[in-house]
Short mmCIF file of C-alpha atoms in Angstrom, two decimals:
data_model
loop_
_atom_site.label_atom_id
_atom_site.label_comp_id
_atom_site.label_asym_id
_atom_site.label_seq_id
_atom_site.Cartn_x
_atom_site.Cartn_y
_atom_site.Cartn_z
CA MET B 1287 -21.25 122.81 -0.42
CA SER B 1288 -18.67 122.94 -3.02
CA ARG B 1289 -15.91 123.06 -0.36
CA LYS B 1290 -17.40 119.97 1.32
CA LYS B 1291 -17.42 118.14 -1.98
CA GLU B 1292 -13.80 119.11 -2.56
CA ARG B 1293 -12.77 117.78 0.88
CA THR B 1294 -14.68 114.57 0.18
CA LYS B 1295 -12.90 114.22 -3.15
CA GLU B 1296 -9.53 114.85 -1.48
CA ARG B 1297 -10.33 112.26 1.21
CA MET B 1298 -11.40 109.77 -1.44
CA ALA B 1299 -8.28 110.55 -3.42
CA THR B 1300 -6.17 110.07 -0.28
CA LEU B 1301 -7.91 106.80 0.50
CA THR B 1302 -7.47 105.67 -3.03
CA ASN B 1303 -3.76 106.41 -2.92
CA ASN B 1304 -3.44 104.65 0.42
CA ASP B 1305 -5.33 101.72 -0.95
CA LEU B 1306 -3.08 101.63 -3.96
CA LEU B 1307 0.02 101.74 -1.78
CA ARG B 1308 -1.38 99.02 0.45
CA MET B 1309 -2.34 96.91 -2.57
CA GLU B 1310 1.12 97.39 -4.03
CA ARG B 1311 2.73 96.29 -0.77
CA GLU B 1312 0.43 93.28 -0.61
CA PHE B 1313 1.21 92.45 -4.24
CA LEU B 1314 4.93 92.70 -3.63
CA GLU B 1315 4.68 90.53 -0.54
CA THR B 1316 2.52 88.03 -2.40
CA ASN B 1317 4.88 88.07 -5.38
CA LYS B 1318 7.83 87.66 -3.06
CA GLU B 1319 6.21 84.63 -1.44
CA ARG B 1320 5.27 83.23 -4.81
CA SER B 1321 8.82 83.70 -6.14
CA ALA B 1322 10.23 82.02 -3.07
CA MET B 1323 7.81 79.14 -3.53
CA GLU B 1324 8.74 78.85 -7.19
CA SER B 1325 12.43 78.96 -6.28
CA LYS B 1326 11.88 76.24 -3.73
CA GLU B 1327 10.03 74.12 -6.27
CA ASP B 1328 12.78 74.79 -8.80
CA LEU B 1329 15.35 73.74 -6.24
CA LEU B 1330 13.50 70.53 -5.43
CA ARG B 1331 13.02 69.82 -9.12
CA MET B 1332 16.71 70.37 -9.80
CA GLU B 1333 17.68 68.22 -6.83
CA ARG B 1334 15.64 65.38 -8.30
CA GLN B 1335 17.19 65.95 -11.71
CA LEU B 1336 20.66 66.05 -10.16
CA SER B 1337 19.98 62.77 -8.39
CA GLU B 1338 19.00 61.26 -11.75
CA ILE B 1339 22.19 62.63 -13.32
CA VAL B 1340 24.35 61.07 -10.60
CA SER B 1341 22.54 57.75 -11.02
CA HIS B 1342 22.94 57.93 -14.80
CA ASN B 1343 26.65 58.72 -14.40
CA LYS B 1344 27.08 55.59 -12.29
CA THR B 1345 25.35 53.54 -14.98
CA ILE B 1346 27.63 54.97 -17.67
CA ARG B 1347 30.73 54.31 -15.58
CA LYS B 1348 29.68 50.68 -15.06
CA LYS B 1349 29.09 50.39 -18.80
CA ILE B 1350 32.59 51.69 -19.53
CA GLU B 1351 34.11 49.32 -16.97
CA ARG B 1352 32.27 46.40 -18.57
CA LEU B 1353 33.40 47.37 -22.06
CA GLU B 1354 36.99 47.83 -20.87
CA LYS B 1355 37.04 44.16 -19.98
CA LEU B 1356 36.39 43.37 -23.62
CA GLU B 1357 39.34 43.10 -25.93
CA ASP B 1358 38.60 46.43 -27.61
CA GLY B 1359 38.66 48.35 -24.32
CA LEU B 1360 41.74 50.16 -25.62
CA PHE B 1361 39.51 52.29 -27.84
CA LEU B 1362 37.42 53.68 -24.97
CA LYS B 1363 39.90 56.40 -24.00
CA GLY B 1364 37.77 59.15 -25.55
CA ALA B 1365 34.67 57.90 -23.75
CA LYS B 1366 36.54 57.88 -20.44
CA ARG B 1367 37.69 61.47 -20.93
CA GLU B 1368 34.11 62.50 -21.68
CA MET B 1369 32.94 60.66 -18.57
CA TRP B 1370 35.47 62.51 -16.42
CA ALA B 1371 34.25 65.84 -17.83
CA ILE B 1372 30.62 64.96 -17.07
CA GLU B 1373 31.44 63.84 -13.55
CA GLY B 1374 33.49 67.00 -12.98
CA GLY B 1375 30.59 69.15 -14.15
CA THR B 1376 28.21 67.23 -11.90
CA ARG B 1377 30.41 67.79 -8.84
CA GLN B 1378 30.57 71.50 -9.59
CA VAL B 1379 26.79 71.68 -9.89
CA ILE B 1380 26.37 69.93 -6.54
CA MET B 1381 28.72 72.41 -4.85
CA THR B 1382 26.96 75.51 -6.21
CA MET B 1383 23.34 74.37 -5.91
CA LYS B 1384 22.78 75.59 -2.32
CA ASN B 1385 24.21 79.05 -3.04
CA LEU B 1386 21.79 80.09 -5.77
CA LYS B 1387 20.16 83.46 -5.02
CA THR B 1388 19.23 85.34 -8.16
CA GLU B 1389 17.07 84.40 -11.11
CA GLU B 1390 20.09 84.73 -13.38
CA GLU B 1391 22.01 82.20 -11.28
CA PHE B 1392 19.10 79.78 -11.52
CA LYS B 1393 19.06 80.15 -15.31
CA ARG B 1394 22.78 79.49 -15.61
CA TYR B 1395 22.44 76.53 -13.27
CA LYS B 1396 19.60 75.06 -15.33
CA ALA B 1397 21.57 75.52 -18.55
CA THR B 1398 24.57 73.74 -17.02
CA MET B 1399 22.41 70.83 -15.91
CA GLU B 1400 20.85 70.55 -19.37
CA ARG B 1401 24.33 70.37 -20.94
CA ILE B 1402 25.33 67.64 -18.49
CA VAL B 1403 22.16 65.67 -19.21
CA LYS B 1404 22.63 65.93 -22.98
CA GLY B 1405 26.31 65.01 -22.68
CA GLY B 1406 25.45 61.94 -20.62
CA GLN B 1407 22.75 60.86 -23.06
CA ALA B 1408 25.11 61.25 -26.02
CA LEU B 1409 27.87 59.31 -24.26
CA SER B 1410 25.48 56.53 -23.27
CA LYS B 1411 24.26 56.26 -26.87
CA TYR B 1412 27.85 56.11 -28.13
CA LEU B 1413 28.70 53.32 -25.68
CA ASP B 1414 25.61 51.34 -26.68
CA GLU B 1415 26.53 51.66 -30.35
CA PHE B 1416 30.13 50.76 -29.55
CA GLU B 1417 29.05 47.62 -27.71
CA GLU B 1418 26.61 46.60 -30.43
CA LYS B 1419 29.25 47.06 -33.12
CA PHE B 1420 31.89 45.26 -31.07
CA LEU B 1421 29.64 42.27 -30.48
CA LYS B 1422 28.89 42.01 -34.21
CA TYR B 1423 32.60 41.43 -34.87
CA ASN B 1424 33.36 39.55 -31.66
CA VAL B 1425 33.89 36.05 -33.04
CA PRO B 1426 32.86 33.52 -30.35
CA GLU B 1427 35.42 31.53 -28.40
CA LEU B 1428 36.44 28.43 -30.30
CA ASN B 1429 37.31 24.94 -29.13
CA ASP B 1430 41.00 24.19 -28.59
CA ASP B 1431 40.39 20.44 -28.33
CA LEU B 1432 41.42 19.09 -31.72
CA LYS B 1433 39.52 15.85 -31.15
CA ASP B 1434 36.16 17.59 -31.02
CA ILE B 1435 36.70 20.81 -32.89
CA ARG B 1436 34.91 20.78 -36.23
CA ASN B 1437 31.19 20.47 -35.60
CA ASN B 1438 31.07 22.61 -32.45
CA ASP B 1439 32.95 25.55 -33.93
CA ALA B 1440 31.05 25.40 -37.21
CA GLU B 1441 27.74 25.51 -35.33
CA LYS B 1442 28.90 28.42 -33.16
CA LEU B 1443 30.04 30.43 -36.15
CA GLU B 1444 26.94 29.71 -38.21
CA GLU B 1445 24.84 31.02 -35.33
CA PHE B 1446 27.11 34.03 -34.91
CA MET B 1447 27.04 34.87 -38.63
CA ARG B 1448 23.24 34.94 -38.82
CA ILE B 1449 23.18 38.65 -38.04
CA TRP B 1450 25.52 39.43 -40.95
CA LYS B 1451 23.73 37.12 -43.36
CA GLU B 1452 20.45 38.77 -42.40
CA GLU B 1453 21.93 42.21 -43.04
CA ALA B 1454 23.16 41.01 -46.42
CA ARG B 1455 19.72 39.65 -47.26
CA LYS B 1456 18.02 42.91 -46.28
CA GLY B 1457 20.54 44.84 -48.36
CA ARG B 1458 19.84 42.71 -51.41
CA ASP B 1459 16.10 43.17 -50.94
CA LYS B 1460 16.63 46.94 -50.99
CA GLY B 1461 18.73 46.73 -54.14
CA GLU B 1462 21.97 47.55 -52.34
CA LYS B 1463 25.38 46.36 -53.49
CA SER B 1464 28.67 45.73 -51.77
CA LEU B 1465 31.61 48.11 -51.98
CA MET B 1466 33.42 45.57 -54.14
CA GLU B 1467 30.52 45.39 -56.61
CA TRP B 1468 30.41 49.17 -56.97
CA LEU B 1469 34.18 49.22 -57.46
CA GLN B 1470 33.81 46.69 -60.26
CA GLN B 1471 31.42 49.10 -61.98
CA LEU B 1472 34.01 51.86 -61.60
CA ASP B 1473 36.51 49.69 -63.44
CA GLN B 1474 34.00 49.03 -66.22
CA SER B 1475 32.94 52.67 -66.58
CA GLY B 1476 35.49 53.49 -69.26
CA GLN B 1477 36.34 56.77 -67.49
CA GLU B 1478 40.02 57.18 -66.70
CA GLU B 1479 39.40 59.01 -63.42
CA ARG B 1480 37.05 56.29 -62.21
CA LYS B 1481 39.54 53.60 -63.17
CA THR B 1482 42.18 55.40 -61.11
CA THR B 1483 39.84 55.41 -58.12
CA PHE B 1484 39.22 51.70 -58.66
CA GLU B 1485 42.95 50.97 -58.66
CA GLU B 1486 43.50 52.97 -55.48
CA MET B 1487 40.67 51.20 -53.68
CA LYS B 1488 41.87 47.82 -54.91
CA ALA B 1489 45.31 48.68 -53.51
CA VAL B 1490 43.67 49.32 -50.12
CA ALA B 1491 41.93 45.92 -50.21
CA VAL B 1492 45.16 44.16 -51.23
CA LYS B 1493 47.22 45.91 -48.56
CA LEU B 1494 44.75 45.05 -45.81
CA GLY B 1495 44.50 41.45 -47.01
CA ILE B 1496 48.30 41.13 -46.92
CA GLN B 1497 48.54 42.65 -43.44
CA ILE B 1498 45.93 40.28 -41.98
CA SER B 1499 47.46 37.30 -43.81
CA HIS B 1500 50.87 38.28 -42.44
CA HIS B 1501 49.47 37.83 -38.93
CA LEU B 1502 47.85 34.55 -39.96
CA VAL B 1503 51.22 33.25 -41.20
CA GLU B 1504 52.91 34.26 -37.95
CA TYR B 1505 50.18 32.46 -36.06
CA PHE B 1506 50.77 29.25 -38.02
CA LEU B 1507 54.52 29.42 -37.53
CA LEU B 1508 54.24 30.05 -33.81
CA ILE B 1509 51.80 27.23 -33.13
CA SER B 1510 53.94 24.88 -35.23
CA VAL B 1511 56.69 25.27 -32.64
CA SER B 1512 54.72 23.39 -29.99
CA ALA B 1513 52.57 21.21 -32.26
CA GLU B 1514 53.15 17.64 -33.36
CA GLY B 1515 52.89 16.95 -37.09
CA ASP B 1516 49.36 15.52 -36.88
CA ASP B 1517 48.21 18.34 -34.61
CA MET B 1518 49.44 20.92 -37.09
CA THR B 1519 47.58 19.21 -39.91
CA GLN B 1520 44.36 19.23 -37.90
CA LYS B 1521 44.83 22.88 -36.97
CA LEU B 1522 45.15 23.84 -40.63
CA VAL B 1523 41.99 21.89 -41.42
CA HIS B 1524 40.25 23.63 -38.54
CA VAL B 1525 41.27 27.08 -39.81
CA ARG B 1526 39.85 26.27 -43.25
CA ILE B 1527 36.52 25.24 -41.73
CA VAL B 1528 36.34 28.38 -39.61
CA LEU B 1529 37.20 30.72 -42.49
CA GLN B 1530 34.53 29.17 -44.69
CA CYS B 1531 31.95 30.06 -42.03
CA LEU B 1532 32.85 33.77 -42.11
CA GLY B 1533 31.50 34.53 -45.58
CA VAL B 1534 28.69 37.09 -45.53
CA GLU B 1535 27.38 35.60 -48.78
CA GLU B 1536 28.28 32.60 -50.91
CA ASN B 1537 31.50 32.58 -52.95
CA SER B 1538 33.19 35.47 -51.16
CA ILE B 1539 36.33 36.58 -52.96
CA VAL B 1540 37.82 37.79 -49.67
CA ILE B 1541 37.33 34.46 -47.89
CA GLU B 1542 38.61 32.68 -51.00
CA ARG B 1543 41.89 34.66 -50.75
CA PHE B 1544 42.36 33.75 -47.10
CA LEU B 1545 41.66 30.08 -47.88
CA SER B 1546 44.33 30.29 -50.59
CA VAL B 1547 46.75 31.64 -47.98
CA VAL B 1548 46.02 28.69 -45.66
CA GLU B 1549 46.51 26.19 -48.49
CA PHE B 1550 49.77 27.88 -49.44
CA VAL B 1551 51.02 27.73 -45.85
CA ASP B 1552 50.07 24.06 -45.58
CA ARG B 1553 51.81 23.18 -48.84
CA THR B 1554 54.93 25.21 -48.08
CA MET B 1555 55.36 23.80 -44.59
CA ARG B 1556 54.93 20.25 -45.87
CA GLU B 1557 57.49 20.80 -48.62
CA SER B 1558 60.00 22.54 -46.38
CA GLU B 1559 62.90 20.29 -45.41
CA GLN B 1560 63.46 22.38 -42.30
CA CYS B 1561 59.94 22.90 -41.07
CA PRO B 1562 59.83 24.21 -37.48
CA THR B 1563 57.60 21.28 -36.58
CA ASP B 1564 60.34 18.83 -37.55
CA CYS B 1565 62.84 20.73 -35.44
CA VAL B 1566 60.57 20.76 -32.45
CA SER B 1567 59.99 17.03 -32.68
CA ARG B 1568 63.57 16.55 -31.54
CA LYS B 1569 62.89 18.30 -28.23
CA GLU B 1570 62.14 16.55 -25.03
CA THR B 1571 58.48 15.60 -24.67
CA THR B 1572 58.20 17.21 -21.25
CA GLU B 1573 59.50 20.52 -22.57
CA LYS B 1574 57.00 20.51 -25.42
CA GLU B 1575 54.17 19.75 -23.05
CA GLU B 1576 55.16 22.70 -20.86
CA ILE B 1577 55.17 24.99 -23.88
CA LYS B 1578 51.78 23.68 -24.99
CA ALA B 1579 50.30 24.41 -21.60
CA SER B 1580 51.61 27.97 -21.64
CA VAL B 1581 50.56 28.87 -25.18
CA ASN B 1582 47.11 27.30 -25.55
CA GLY B 1583 45.16 30.22 -24.09
CA THR B 1584 47.20 32.89 -25.87
CA GLU B 1585 47.11 30.91 -29.10
CA MET B 1586 43.31 30.88 -29.17
CA GLU B 1587 43.16 34.60 -28.34
CA VAL B 1588 45.48 35.38 -31.26
CA PHE B 1589 43.37 33.25 -33.58
CA ARG B 1590 40.14 34.98 -32.55
CA LEU B 1591 41.68 38.42 -33.03
CA ILE B 1592 42.82 37.48 -36.53
CA LEU B 1593 39.40 36.04 -37.38
CA ARG B 1594 37.78 39.25 -36.20
CA GLU B 1595 39.82 41.25 -38.72
CA VAL B 1596 39.11 38.72 -41.47
CA LEU B 1597 35.41 39.26 -40.79
CA ARG B 1598 35.85 43.04 -40.68
CA LEU B 1599 37.46 43.03 -44.13
CA GLU B 1600 34.82 40.64 -45.44
CA VAL B 1601 32.02 42.92 -44.24
CA ALA B 1602 33.72 46.10 -45.47
CA LEU B 1603 34.17 44.78 -49.00
CA CYS B 1604 31.45 42.18 -49.52
CA CYS B 1605 28.40 43.11 -47.44
CA PRO B 1606 25.72 44.73 -49.65
CA ASP B 1607 25.00 48.00 -47.82
CA LEU B 1608 25.45 50.73 -50.46
CA LEU B 1609 22.40 51.82 -52.43
CA MET B 1610 24.05 53.88 -55.14
CA MET B 1611 27.27 54.67 -56.92
CA LEU B 1612 29.32 57.22 -54.97
CA ILE B 1613 31.59 59.98 -56.21
CA ASP B 1614 35.31 59.27 -56.38
CA GLN B 1615 36.18 61.45 -53.38
CA VAL B 1616 33.80 59.47 -51.16
CA TYR B 1617 35.34 56.16 -52.20
CA LEU B 1618 38.82 57.48 -51.49
CA SER B 1619 37.68 58.76 -48.09
CA MET B 1620 36.26 55.31 -47.36
CA GLY B 1621 39.62 53.81 -48.30
CA SER B 1622 41.47 56.14 -45.92
CA HIS B 1623 38.99 55.36 -43.17
CA LEU B 1624 39.43 51.62 -43.65
CA MET B 1625 43.20 51.93 -43.43
CA MET B 1626 42.91 53.92 -40.20
CA VAL B 1627 40.44 51.47 -38.62
CA PHE B 1628 42.52 48.41 -39.47
CA GLN B 1629 45.73 50.09 -38.37
CA ASN B 1630 44.26 50.47 -34.88
CA LYS B 1631 42.74 46.99 -34.79
CA LEU B 1632 45.85 45.20 -36.05
CA LYS B 1633 47.99 46.82 -33.36
CA LYS B 1634 46.18 44.69 -30.83
CA VAL B 1635 46.81 41.56 -32.89
CA THR B 1636 50.51 42.45 -33.01
CA LEU B 1637 50.68 42.85 -29.24
CA LYS B 1638 49.04 39.48 -28.66
CA ILE B 1639 51.31 37.77 -31.22
CA ASN B 1640 54.34 39.22 -29.44
CA GLU B 1641 53.02 37.67 -26.24
CA LEU B 1642 52.74 34.31 -28.00
CA LYS B 1643 56.29 34.71 -29.32
CA MET B 1644 57.57 35.17 -25.79
CA ASN B 1645 55.88 31.94 -24.74
CA VAL B 1646 57.36 29.81 -27.52
CA SER B 1647 60.79 31.46 -27.69
CA PRO B 1648 62.48 28.96 -25.28
CA ILE B 1649 62.03 26.24 -27.91
CA ARG B 1650 62.07 28.30 -31.09
CA ASP B 1651 65.38 29.99 -30.29
CA GLN B 1652 67.29 26.73 -29.72
CA ASP B 1653 69.33 24.68 -32.18
CA GLY B 1654 68.93 27.07 -35.10
CA ASP B 1655 65.13 26.99 -34.97
CA LEU B 1656 64.91 30.80 -35.08
CA LYS B 1657 66.91 30.93 -38.30
CA THR B 1658 64.72 28.22 -39.83
CA TRP B 1659 61.62 30.06 -38.67
CA ASN B 1660 62.74 33.33 -40.26
CA ILE B 1661 63.63 31.70 -43.59
CA LEU B 1662 60.26 30.01 -43.80
CA LYS B 1663 58.48 33.20 -42.77
CA GLU B 1664 60.14 35.17 -45.59
CA GLU B 1665 59.06 32.54 -48.09
CA LEU B 1666 55.49 32.59 -46.80
CA ASP B 1667 55.34 36.40 -46.81
CA ARG B 1668 56.36 36.45 -50.47
CA GLY B 1669 53.66 33.92 -51.26
CA ILE B 1670 50.83 35.81 -49.56
CA LYS B 1671 51.77 38.98 -51.45
CA GLU B 1672 51.43 37.08 -54.71
CA ILE B 1673 48.06 35.68 -53.62
CA TRP B 1674 46.62 39.09 -52.77
CA ASN B 1675 48.21 40.94 -55.68
CA SER B 1676 46.37 38.53 -57.97
CA LEU B 1677 43.04 39.59 -56.42
CA ASP B 1678 40.57 39.89 -59.29
CA LEU B 1679 37.83 42.35 -58.40
#
């Protein structure tokens, strides 16, 4: 009896072991099928995600191409390099996707895709911010018809400046002050170190004002080459009207300086016995008309680029967007940043002015006009330095 029980126990034990082995095999097979199914689902999910990445990349590329057509497209080099890296990573992912075999390969693949997605999102955000910022400084195209120039351009600019005036209003409501107002408090602090910071920041404002005014003077001299006396007078009036529209708030000290520059140019050119306009008036009418036709488009582009930098300086110094007094090092860093930004922006103005010079050179370089032009330019440059050095913050 006991032997029978032992055999029964052994048989039960054997069956149990067999069952366990069978169950293990079934589990492994089931797990294998489940893993394959999960892998397939992962693959399909990643294929969909990859399709979205490719579509997003196309959208970003179109955005870059659109922004490159704008006049600040020069500053998109970094974005283009980032785009190339993202597209290169996407191509590599596409090539390796079908060869994934192990769980570790899937994990690495997923991590790579996540990096590509995050990189694309960051680049897209940067481009959106770039475009928004560009448009805020992108002064609208102005009328080059002197007979109907004042009201239209004033209306355009008033509409354009609403966004900046609204920002200024919001800043005032929050108790914020402009950089210039905080700098004035530095000067009044009675602390020698703070006064030194004030002087250094004032020097930045003066230097930038002189650089922009230098381009404005060149613009006036170049357009005087192809302009009749009355046309030049109207252009100067037009510039005054336009500048007055670019103030973020009333009584802007920055806009007031630029208006002083225009008045000085007007007065100096009127008083000059050898004004380029007088020299040009001796040229043949047909030649002047040809020059006018060639310079009109470039002339307006130069003017808009200069106005953009006038507005940039106005916003940097006069827009109330700082809530509290900053430490000296931060102010000095802001000054260095401003110099770097304007250095890049003014390069484009210089290139466009050089293009305008090439267009007017056939007339300007004849009969001693170039010498007259240079003498007058030196006189005007001295005057604008005096105007900006007398800036009273």
